[in-house]
PDB file of C-alpha atoms and ligand atoms in Angstrom:
ATOM      1  CA  MET A  16      47.578 -10.124-193.421  1.00 46.00           C
ATOM      2  CA  LYS A  17      46.711 -13.493-194.956  1.00 44.00           C
ATOM      3  CA  MET A  18      49.261 -16.276-195.118  1.00 45.00           C
ATOM      4  CA  ALA A  19      49.600 -19.285-197.353  1.00 49.00           C
ATOM      5  CA  VAL A  20      51.944 -22.152-196.494  1.00 51.00           C
ATOM      6  CA  GLU A  21      53.599 -24.692-198.735  1.00 51.00           C
ATOM      7  CA  SER A  22      56.535 -27.070-198.523  1.00 48.00           C
ATOM      8  CA  HIS A  23      59.275 -26.972-201.113  1.00 48.00           C
ATOM      9  CA  SER A  24      62.500 -28.801-201.728  1.00 43.00           C
ATOM     10  CA  HIS A  25      64.815 -29.390-204.656  1.00 39.00           C
ATOM     11  CA  GLN A  26      63.063 -32.691-205.240  1.00 38.00           C
ATOM     12  CA  GLN A  27      59.569 -31.253-205.610  1.00 40.00           C
ATOM     13  CA  LYS A  28      58.148 -29.595-208.692  1.00 40.00           C
ATOM     14  CA  PRO A  29      56.866 -26.231-207.489  1.00 41.00           C
ATOM     15  CA  HIS A  30      53.421 -24.946-208.279  1.00 44.00           C
ATOM     16  CA  ALA A  31      53.233 -23.172-211.614  1.00 41.00           C
ATOM     17  CA  ALA A  32      51.944 -19.848-210.360  1.00 45.00           C
ATOM     18  CA  GLU A  33      51.441 -17.815-207.223  1.00 50.00           C
ATOM     19  CA  PRO A  34      48.089 -16.288-206.468  1.00 47.00           C
ATOM     20  CA  LEU A  35      48.025 -12.677-207.606  1.00 47.00           C
ATOM     21  CA  ASP A  36      46.500 -11.517-204.353  1.00 48.00           C
ATOM     22  CA  HIS A  37      49.178  -9.074-203.248  1.00 52.00           C
ATOM     23  CA  SER A  38      48.055  -9.037-199.640  1.00 54.00           C
ATOM     24  CA  THR A  39      49.045 -12.692-199.345  1.00 64.00           C
ATOM     25  CA  SER A  40      52.377 -13.574-197.781  1.00 72.00           C
ATOM     26  CA  LEU A  41      53.722 -16.967-198.774  1.00 79.00           C
ATOM     27  CA  GLU A  42      55.512 -19.201-196.319  1.00 81.00           C
ATOM     28  CA  LEU A  43      57.887 -21.867-197.601  1.00 84.00           C
ATOM     29  CA  ARG A  44      59.456 -24.765-195.736  1.00 88.00           C
ATOM     30  CA  PHE A  45      62.609 -26.218-197.214  1.00 85.00           C
ATOM     31  CA  THR A  46      64.486 -29.470-196.914  1.00 83.00           C
ATOM     32  CA  PRO A  47      67.938 -28.842-195.367  1.00 82.00           C
ATOM     33  CA  GLN A  48      70.525 -29.352-198.101  1.00 80.00           C
ATOM     34  CA  PRO A  49      73.955 -30.949-197.520  1.00 79.00           C
ATOM     35  CA  PRO A  50      76.484 -28.150-196.995  1.00 80.00           C
ATOM     36  CA  GLY A  51      78.945 -27.256-199.737  1.00 80.00           C
ATOM     37  CA  ARG A  52      82.325 -28.480-198.466  1.00 81.00           C
ATOM     38  CA  GLU A  53      84.331 -25.646-200.035  1.00 85.00           C
ATOM     39  CA  ASN A  54      82.092 -22.921-198.638  1.00 84.00           C
ATOM     40  CA  LEU A  55      82.129 -24.603-195.257  1.00 84.00           C
ATOM     41  CA  ALA A  56      85.938 -24.746-195.294  1.00 87.00           C
ATOM     42  CA  ARG A  57      86.162 -21.083-196.299  1.00 86.00           C
ATOM     43  CA  LEU A  58      83.726 -19.952-193.595  1.00 86.00           C
ATOM     44  CA  ALA A  59      85.433 -22.012-190.902  1.00 86.00           C
ATOM     45  CA  GLY A  60      88.969 -20.995-191.965  1.00 87.00           C
ATOM     46  CA  PHE A  61      90.189 -24.341-193.353  1.00 86.00           C
ATOM     47  CA  ASN A  62      92.524 -24.547-196.343  1.00 88.00           C
ATOM     48  CA  LEU A  63      91.524 -27.489-198.537  1.00 85.00           C
ATOM     49  CA  ASP A  64      94.966 -27.416-200.194  1.00 87.00           C
ATOM     50  CA  ARG A  65      96.492 -28.565-196.903  1.00 87.00           C
ATOM     51  CA  PRO A  66      96.028 -32.308-196.179  1.00 86.00           C
ATOM     52  CA  ALA A  67      96.046 -31.741-192.414  1.00 85.00           C
ATOM     53  CA  HIS A  68      93.179 -29.254-192.744  1.00 85.00           C
ATOM     54  CA  VAL A  69      91.238 -31.656-194.978  1.00 84.00           C
ATOM     55  CA  ASP A  70      91.661 -34.498-192.475  1.00 85.00           C
ATOM     56  CA  ARG A  71      90.624 -32.320-189.541  1.00 85.00           C
ATOM     57  CA  LEU A  72      87.580 -30.948-191.341  1.00 84.00           C
ATOM     58  CA  THR A  73      86.549 -34.461-192.440  1.00 84.00           C
ATOM     59  CA  ASP A  74      86.871 -35.656-188.873  1.00 84.00           C
ATOM     60  CA  LEU A  75      84.799 -32.741-187.494  1.00 85.00           C
ATOM     61  CA  LEU A  76      82.099 -33.149-190.140  1.00 83.00           C
ATOM     62  CA  SER A  77      81.761 -36.877-189.550  1.00 82.00           C
ATOM     63  CA  ASN A  78      81.163 -36.211-185.851  1.00 81.00           C
ATOM     64  CA  LEU A  79      78.668 -33.388-186.253  1.00 80.00           C
ATOM     65  CA  PRO A  80      75.342 -33.716-184.468  1.00 78.00           C
ATOM     66  CA  ASP A  81      72.180 -34.466-186.418  1.00 84.00           C
ATOM     67  CA  TRP A  82      72.103 -31.131-188.236  1.00 85.00           C
ATOM     68  CA  GLN A  83      69.203 -32.146-190.516  1.00 86.00           C
ATOM     69  CA  ARG A  84      67.035 -32.457-187.419  1.00 90.00           C
ATOM     70  CA  LEU A  85      68.321 -29.248-185.807  1.00 92.00           C
ATOM     71  CA  ALA A  86      67.999 -26.999-188.889  1.00 93.00           C
ATOM     72  CA  ARG A  87      64.477 -25.835-189.732  1.00 93.00           C
ATOM     73  CA  PRO A  88      64.847 -23.828-192.968  1.00 95.00           C
ATOM     74  CA  ARG A  89      61.780 -21.793-193.831  1.00 95.00           C
ATOM     75  CA  GLY A  90      60.977 -18.456-195.377  1.00 95.00           C
ATOM     76  CA  VAL A  91      58.271 -15.921-196.060  1.00 95.00           C
ATOM     77  CA  TYR A  92      57.911 -13.503-198.934  1.00 95.00           C
ATOM     78  CA  ARG A  93      55.479 -11.340-200.880  1.00 94.00           C
ATOM     79  CA  LEU A  94      55.245 -10.303-204.509  1.00 94.00           C
ATOM     80  CA  LEU A  95      54.575  -6.591-204.882  1.00 95.00           C
ATOM     81  CA  LYS A  96      54.293  -4.348-207.893  1.00 95.00           C
ATOM     82  CA  VAL A  97      56.608  -1.361-208.172  1.00 97.00           C
ATOM     83  CA  ALA A  98      54.706   1.914-207.775  1.00 96.00           C
ATOM     84  CA  THR A  99      57.580   4.301-208.557  1.00 96.00           C
ATOM     85  CA  LEU A 100      61.281   3.676-209.130  1.00 96.00           C
ATOM     86  CA  GLU A 101      63.913   6.409-209.033  1.00 94.00           C
ATOM     87  CA  ALA A 102      67.725   6.186-208.730  1.00 86.00           C
ATOM     88  CA  HIS A 103      67.580   6.585-204.930  1.00 89.00           C
ATOM     89  CA  ARG A 104      63.982   5.728-204.102  1.00 93.00           C
ATOM     90  CA  LEU A 105      61.837   2.650-204.576  1.00 95.00           C
ATOM     91  CA  LYS A 106      58.146   2.764-203.690  1.00 96.00           C
ATOM     92  CA  LEU A 107      56.033  -0.398-203.828  1.00 96.00           C
ATOM     93  CA  GLU A 108      52.300  -0.797-204.296  1.00 94.00           C
ATOM     94  CA  ASP A 109      51.730  -1.100-200.538  1.00 92.00           C
ATOM     95  CA  ASN A 110      53.420   2.328-200.132  1.00 94.00           C
ATOM     96  CA  ALA A 111      56.549   0.815-198.526  1.00 95.00           C
ATOM     97  CA  THR A 112      59.475   3.024-199.558  1.00 95.00           C
ATOM     98  CA  TYR A 113      63.171   2.083-199.706  1.00 95.00           C
ATOM     99  CA  ARG A 114      65.772   4.818-200.106  1.00 91.00           C
ATOM    100  CA  GLY A 115      69.380   4.648-201.325  1.00 85.00           C
ATOM    101  CA  ALA A 116      71.223   3.228-204.320  1.00 84.00           C
ATOM    102  CA  ILE A 117      68.860   0.238-204.321  1.00 87.00           C
ATOM    103  CA  GLY A 118      66.683   2.235-206.750  1.00 85.00           C
ATOM    104  CA  GLN A 119      69.594   2.305-209.168  1.00 84.00           C
ATOM    105  CA  PHE A 120      70.459  -1.380-208.581  1.00 87.00           C
ATOM    106  CA  LEU A 121      66.837  -2.413-209.254  1.00 92.00           C
ATOM    107  CA  ALA A 122      66.529  -0.365-212.468  1.00 90.00           C
ATOM    108  CA  HIS A 123      63.853  -1.726-214.845  1.00 94.00           C
ATOM    109  CA  VAL A 124      62.156  -4.050-212.335  1.00 96.00           C
ATOM    110  CA  GLN A 125      58.352  -4.210-212.310  1.00 97.00           C
ATOM    111  CA  TRP A 126      57.897  -6.376-209.220  1.00 97.00           C
ATOM    112  CA  VAL A 127      59.811  -6.776-205.980  1.00 97.00           C
ATOM    113  CA  ALA A 128      59.771  -9.747-203.615  1.00 96.00           C
ATOM    114  CA  PRO A 129      60.701  -8.777-200.029  1.00 96.00           C
ATOM    115  CA  PHE A 130      61.676 -11.926-198.120  1.00 96.00           C
ATOM    116  CA  VAL A 131      63.037 -13.360-194.873  1.00 97.00           C
ATOM    117  CA  VAL A 132      64.456 -16.870-194.434  1.00 97.00           C
ATOM    118  CA  THR A 133      65.810 -18.611-191.351  1.00 97.00           C
ATOM    119  CA  ILE A 134      67.011 -22.005-190.158  1.00 96.00           C
ATOM    120  CA  GLY A 135      65.925 -21.345-186.570  1.00 97.00           C
ATOM    121  CA  SER A 136      68.196 -20.999-183.556  1.00 97.00           C
ATOM    122  CA  ALA A 137      69.095 -24.589-182.575  1.00 96.00           C
ATOM    123  CA  LEU A 138      72.372 -24.774-184.519  1.00 95.00           C
ATOM    124  CA  GLU A 139      73.605 -21.340-183.461  1.00 95.00           C
ATOM    125  CA  ARG A 140      72.876 -22.219-179.817  1.00 96.00           C
ATOM    126  CA  LEU A 141      74.754 -25.505-180.210  1.00 94.00           C
ATOM    127  CA  ALA A 142      77.741 -23.692-181.753  1.00 94.00           C
ATOM    128  CA  ARG A 143      77.745 -21.245-178.835  1.00 95.00           C
ATOM    129  CA  ARG A 144      77.600 -24.052-176.274  1.00 95.00           C
ATOM    130  CA  ARG A 145      80.528 -25.862-177.938  1.00 93.00           C
ATOM    131  CA  MET A 146      82.606 -22.685-177.919  1.00 94.00           C
ATOM    132  CA  GLN A 147      81.751 -21.970-174.293  1.00 96.00           C
ATOM    133  CA  ALA A 148      82.900 -25.520-173.493  1.00 95.00           C
ATOM    134  CA  GLY A 149      86.280 -24.739-175.076  1.00 95.00           C
ATOM    135  CA  LYS A 150      85.621 -26.732-178.254  1.00 92.00           C
ATOM    136  CA  LEU A 151      86.322 -23.739-180.449  1.00 91.00           C
ATOM    137  CA  LEU A 152      86.978 -25.553-183.716  1.00 90.00           C
ATOM    138  CA  GLU A 153      83.859 -27.687-183.394  1.00 91.00           C
ATOM    139  CA  GLY A 154      81.778 -24.616-182.558  1.00 93.00           C
ATOM    140  CA  THR A 155      83.258 -22.749-185.518  1.00 92.00           C
ATOM    141  CA  VAL A 156      82.381 -25.573-187.929  1.00 91.00           C
ATOM    142  CA  ILE A 157      78.809 -25.795-186.594  1.00 93.00           C
ATOM    143  CA  ASP A 158      78.456 -22.022-186.952  1.00 93.00           C
ATOM    144  CA  ALA A 159      79.787 -22.219-190.523  1.00 92.00           C
ATOM    145  CA  LEU A 160      77.375 -25.065-191.257  1.00 92.00           C
ATOM    146  CA  ALA A 161      74.474 -22.924-189.994  1.00 94.00           C
ATOM    147  CA  SER A 162      75.602 -20.005-192.207  1.00 93.00           C
ATOM    148  CA  GLU A 163      75.797 -22.297-195.211  1.00 92.00           C
ATOM    149  CA  LEU A 164      72.339 -23.752-194.524  1.00 93.00           C
ATOM    150  CA  VAL A 165      70.649 -20.357-194.256  1.00 95.00           C
ATOM    151  CA  GLU A 166      72.287 -19.177-197.492  1.00 92.00           C
ATOM    152  CA  ASN A 167      71.002 -22.357-199.108  1.00 92.00           C
ATOM    153  CA  ALA A 168      67.496 -21.616-197.809  1.00 94.00           C
ATOM    154  CA  ALA A 169      67.762 -18.129-199.358  1.00 95.00           C
ATOM    155  CA  ASP A 170      68.877 -19.766-202.633  1.00 93.00           C
ATOM    156  CA  GLN A 171      65.818 -22.015-202.544  1.00 93.00           C
ATOM    157  CA  LEU A 172      63.456 -19.109-201.920  1.00 95.00           C
ATOM    158  CA  GLN A 173      65.152 -17.153-204.708  1.00 95.00           C
ATOM    159  CA  GLN A 174      64.632 -20.140-207.005  1.00 94.00           C
ATOM    160  CA  ARG A 175      60.930 -20.140-206.115  1.00 94.00           C
ATOM    161  CA  VAL A 176      60.698 -16.451-207.103  1.00 95.00           C
ATOM    162  CA  ARG A 177      62.700 -17.158-210.277  1.00 95.00           C
ATOM    163  CA  GLU A 178      60.189 -19.838-211.301  1.00 95.00           C
ATOM    164  CA  TRP A 179      57.312 -17.416-210.717  1.00 94.00           C
ATOM    165  CA  ALA A 180      59.128 -14.880-212.929  1.00 95.00           C
ATOM    166  CA  HIS A 181      59.956 -17.388-215.662  1.00 96.00           C
ATOM    167  CA  ASP A 182      56.298 -18.448-215.828  1.00 95.00           C
ATOM    168  CA  ARG A 183      55.656 -14.859-216.941  1.00 95.00           C
ATOM    169  CA  ASP A 184      58.678 -14.538-219.250  1.00 96.00           C
ATOM    170  CA  LEU A 185      60.350 -12.308-216.690  1.00 97.00           C
ATOM    171  CA  GLU A 186      63.754 -12.560-214.965  1.00 96.00           C
ATOM    172  CA  ILE A 187      65.025 -11.823-211.477  1.00 96.00           C
ATOM    173  CA  THR A 188      67.836  -9.685-210.109  1.00 93.00           C
ATOM    174  CA  PRO A 189      70.279 -10.909-207.454  1.00 90.00           C
ATOM    175  CA  ARG A 190      68.948 -10.649-203.915  1.00 91.00           C
ATOM    176  CA  TYR A 191      69.829  -7.474-202.026  1.00 91.00           C
ATOM    177  CA  SER A 192      70.052  -7.448-198.227  1.00 91.00           C
ATOM    178  CA  PRO A 193      69.819  -4.524-195.790  1.00 92.00           C
ATOM    179  CA  GLY A 194      73.312  -3.361-194.911  1.00 87.00           C
ATOM    180  CA  TYR A 195      74.564  -4.186-198.409  1.00 83.00           C
ATOM    181  CA  CYS A 196      73.938  -3.249-202.007  1.00 78.00           C
ATOM    182  CA  GLY A 197      72.440   0.192-201.552  1.00 75.00           C
ATOM    183  CA  LEU A 198      70.143  -0.722-198.662  1.00 86.00           C
ATOM    184  CA  ASP A 199      70.700   0.939-195.304  1.00 87.00           C
ATOM    185  CA  MET A 200      70.343  -1.326-192.239  1.00 89.00           C
ATOM    186  CA  SER A 201      67.329   0.753-191.179  1.00 90.00           C
ATOM    187  CA  SER A 202      65.473  -0.545-194.242  1.00 94.00           C
ATOM    188  CA  GLN A 203      65.001  -3.740-192.201  1.00 96.00           C
ATOM    189  CA  MET A 204      62.173  -1.836-190.470  1.00 96.00           C
ATOM    190  CA  THR A 205      60.397  -1.269-193.775  1.00 96.00           C
ATOM    191  CA  LEU A 206      60.911  -4.858-194.835  1.00 96.00           C
ATOM    192  CA  PHE A 207      59.620  -6.259-191.543  1.00 96.00           C
ATOM    193  CA  GLN A 208      56.544  -4.027-191.766  1.00 94.00           C
ATOM    194  CA  GLN A 209      55.789  -5.520-195.178  1.00 93.00           C
ATOM    195  CA  ILE A 210      55.980  -9.197-194.348  1.00 91.00           C
ATOM    196  CA  ASP A 211      54.993 -11.222-191.332  1.00 91.00           C
ATOM    197  CA  ALA A 212      58.399 -12.593-190.334  1.00 94.00           C
ATOM    198  CA  ALA A 213      57.026 -13.434-186.877  1.00 94.00           C
ATOM    199  CA  ARG A 214      55.260 -16.268-188.665  1.00 92.00           C
ATOM    200  CA  ILE A 215      58.639 -18.011-188.985  1.00 95.00           C
ATOM    201  CA  ASN A 216      59.816 -16.698-185.588  1.00 96.00           C
ATOM    202  CA  VAL A 217      62.222 -14.073-186.907  1.00 97.00           C
ATOM    203  CA  HIS A 218      62.303 -10.783-185.001  1.00 97.00           C
ATOM    204  CA  LEU A 219      64.277  -7.550-185.224  1.00 96.00           C
ATOM    205  CA  THR A 220      66.414  -6.157-182.426  1.00 95.00           C
ATOM    206  CA  GLY A 221      66.579  -2.416-181.739  1.00 93.00           C
ATOM    207  CA  SER A 222      69.748  -2.273-183.857  1.00 93.00           C
ATOM    208  CA  HIS A 223      67.952  -3.906-186.826  1.00 93.00           C
ATOM    209  CA  LEU A 224      69.681  -7.265-186.433  1.00 94.00           C
ATOM    210  CA  MET A 225      67.624 -10.408-186.861  1.00 97.00           C
ATOM    211  CA  LEU A 226      67.040 -13.095-184.279  1.00 97.00           C
ATOM    212  CA  PRO A 227      67.706 -15.969-184.878  1.00 97.00           C
ATOM    213  CA  ILE A 228      71.066 -14.748-186.156  1.00 97.00           C
ATOM    214  CA  LYS A 229      71.055 -17.379-188.894  1.00 97.00           C
ATOM    215  CA  SER A 230      68.435 -15.523-190.926  1.00 97.00           C
ATOM    216  CA  VAL A 231      68.654 -13.639-194.220  1.00 97.00           C
ATOM    217  CA  SER A 232      66.362 -10.842-195.391  1.00 97.00           C
ATOM    218  CA  GLY A 233      66.265  -8.863-198.594  1.00 96.00           C
ATOM    219  CA  LEU A 234      64.644  -7.820-201.819  1.00 96.00           C
ATOM    220  CA  ILE A 235      64.568  -9.634-205.167  1.00 96.00           C
ATOM    221  CA  GLY A 236      63.621  -7.594-208.216  1.00 96.00           C
ATOM    222  CA  ILE A 237      61.621  -9.016-211.124  1.00 97.00           C
ATOM    223  CA  GLY A 238      61.601  -7.419-214.573  1.00 97.00           C
ATOM    224  CA  PRO A 239      61.952  -7.906-218.328  1.00 96.00           C
ATOM    225  CA  ALA A 240      64.420 -10.685-219.189  1.00 94.00           C
ATOM    226  CA  ASP A 241      66.330  -8.423-221.575  1.00 93.00           C
ATOM    227  CA  ARG A 242      66.832  -5.738-218.896  1.00 92.00           C
ATOM    228  CA  VAL A 243      67.601  -7.574-215.639  1.00 90.00           C
ATOM    229  CA  SER A 244      69.906 -10.493-214.823  1.00 84.00           C
ATOM    230  CA  PRO A 245      70.317 -12.747-211.764  1.00 82.00           C
ATOM    231  CA  GLU A 246      74.082 -12.364-212.217  1.00 79.00           C
ATOM    232  CA  GLY A 247      73.910  -8.605-212.562  1.00 72.00           C
ATOM    233  CA  TYR A 248      75.625  -7.606-209.325  1.00 72.00           C
ATOM    234  CA  PRO A 249      76.280  -3.881-209.270  1.00 76.00           C
ATOM    235  CA  CYS A 250      79.594  -4.166-207.374  1.00 81.00           C
ATOM    236  CA  SER A 251      81.487  -2.012-209.876  1.00 78.00           C
ATOM    237  CA  ARG A 252      79.097   0.836-208.961  1.00 74.00           C
ATOM    238  CA  CYS A 253      79.229   0.187-205.197  1.00 77.00           C
ATOM    239  CA  SER A 254      81.678   1.741-202.742  1.00 76.00           C
ATOM    240  CA  HIS A 255      80.965  -0.593-199.790  1.00 78.00           C
ATOM    241  CA  PRO A 256      84.377  -0.579-198.032  1.00 79.00           C
ATOM    242  CA  ASP A 257      84.536  -4.138-196.701  1.00 80.00           C
ATOM    243  CA  CYS A 258      81.839  -6.231-198.327  1.00 80.00           C
ATOM    244  CA  MET A 259      82.698  -9.930-198.056  1.00 76.00           C
ATOM    245  CA  MET A 260      80.538 -10.703-201.091  1.00 73.00           C
ATOM    246  CA  ARG A 261      82.113  -8.242-203.552  1.00 80.00           C
ATOM    247  CA  ARG A 262      82.183  -9.732-207.055  1.00 75.00           C
ATOM    248  CA  ALA A 263      83.950  -6.943-208.960  1.00 78.00           C
ATOM    249  CA  PRO A 264      86.254  -4.052-207.990  1.00 80.00           C
ATOM    250  CA  SER A 265      84.604  -0.696-207.472  1.00 81.00           C
ATOM    251  CA  GLU A 266      84.985   1.665-210.429  1.00 77.00           C
ATOM    252  CA  LEU A 267      83.775   4.657-208.439  1.00 72.00           C
ATOM    253  CA  PRO A 268      86.290   7.473-207.771  1.00 70.00           C
ATOM    254  CA  GLU A 269      87.897   7.214-204.314  1.00 68.00           C
ATOM    255  CA  GLN A 270      86.418   9.657-201.791  1.00 58.00           C
TER     256      GLN A 270
HETATM  257  S1  SF4 B 309      80.214  -4.843-203.178  1.00 71.06           S
HETATM  258 FE1  SF4 B 309      78.595  -5.838-204.422  1.00 71.06          FE
HETATM  259  S2  SF4 B 309      77.676  -7.383-203.077  1.00 71.06           S
HETATM  260 FE2  SF4 B 309      78.829  -5.944-201.787  1.00 71.06          FE
HETATM  261  S3  SF4 B 309      77.380  -4.371-201.116  1.00 71.06           S
HETATM  262 FE3  SF4 B 309      78.333  -3.610-202.989  1.00 71.06          FE
HETATM  263  S4  SF4 B 309      76.988  -4.276-204.649  1.00 71.06           S
HETATM  264 FE4  SF4 B 309      76.435  -5.491-202.864  1.00 71.06          FE
END
């Protein structure tokens, strides 16, 4: 499998177009972005309406280690044409097949971008060491910071795919990750067979979890702008019992 590498940050104007060689995986390296304070507070369990929480969080953040040096956000993805798309089955041009409601969630897409992003393991190891040393709050904030940074890396990769789509008058769907949104956890196997995640040092465990833990994988659909939407989360048609990212109540009948 061939691999192209490029750097990308919010400050840089991305290249106008990807090569249309579908065997090529693209590797991106991102600039770590400052964490969103509200998300960080939510992830670490702080209430920004309470002055004591604000002061404590401010104090912890001002004493954080050099997270820009410890985080190494990077990602890899491919752009693949859809071969066949049914309500519960998606087959791509390389014969990779995903089963489940993802077929329904990706209705109308013509291309799919499987991807993996990571920030590496340094921050999660630091968080663990702090917790083992009894500094639970500090470890929790560092862990939340790492979660925020990897989501930001996924946002940046998604933006790269969006620009590729817009260059062709197409639009993207939200990103869908194994374990959520109609994708069984076992679909990680399919995804990792499609792209060379080892290139960015991300590996699967036997239970389909990723190492480093602060990694995100998934699929982004690309299709006609009048048929797909990046905000088009299918939560009202999803019965996931405890999804933390639910954006609308389920309208499905209770089972
Ligand atoms: S509730 Fe929404 S975000 Fe969560 S798994 Fe279902 S579709 Fe995905």
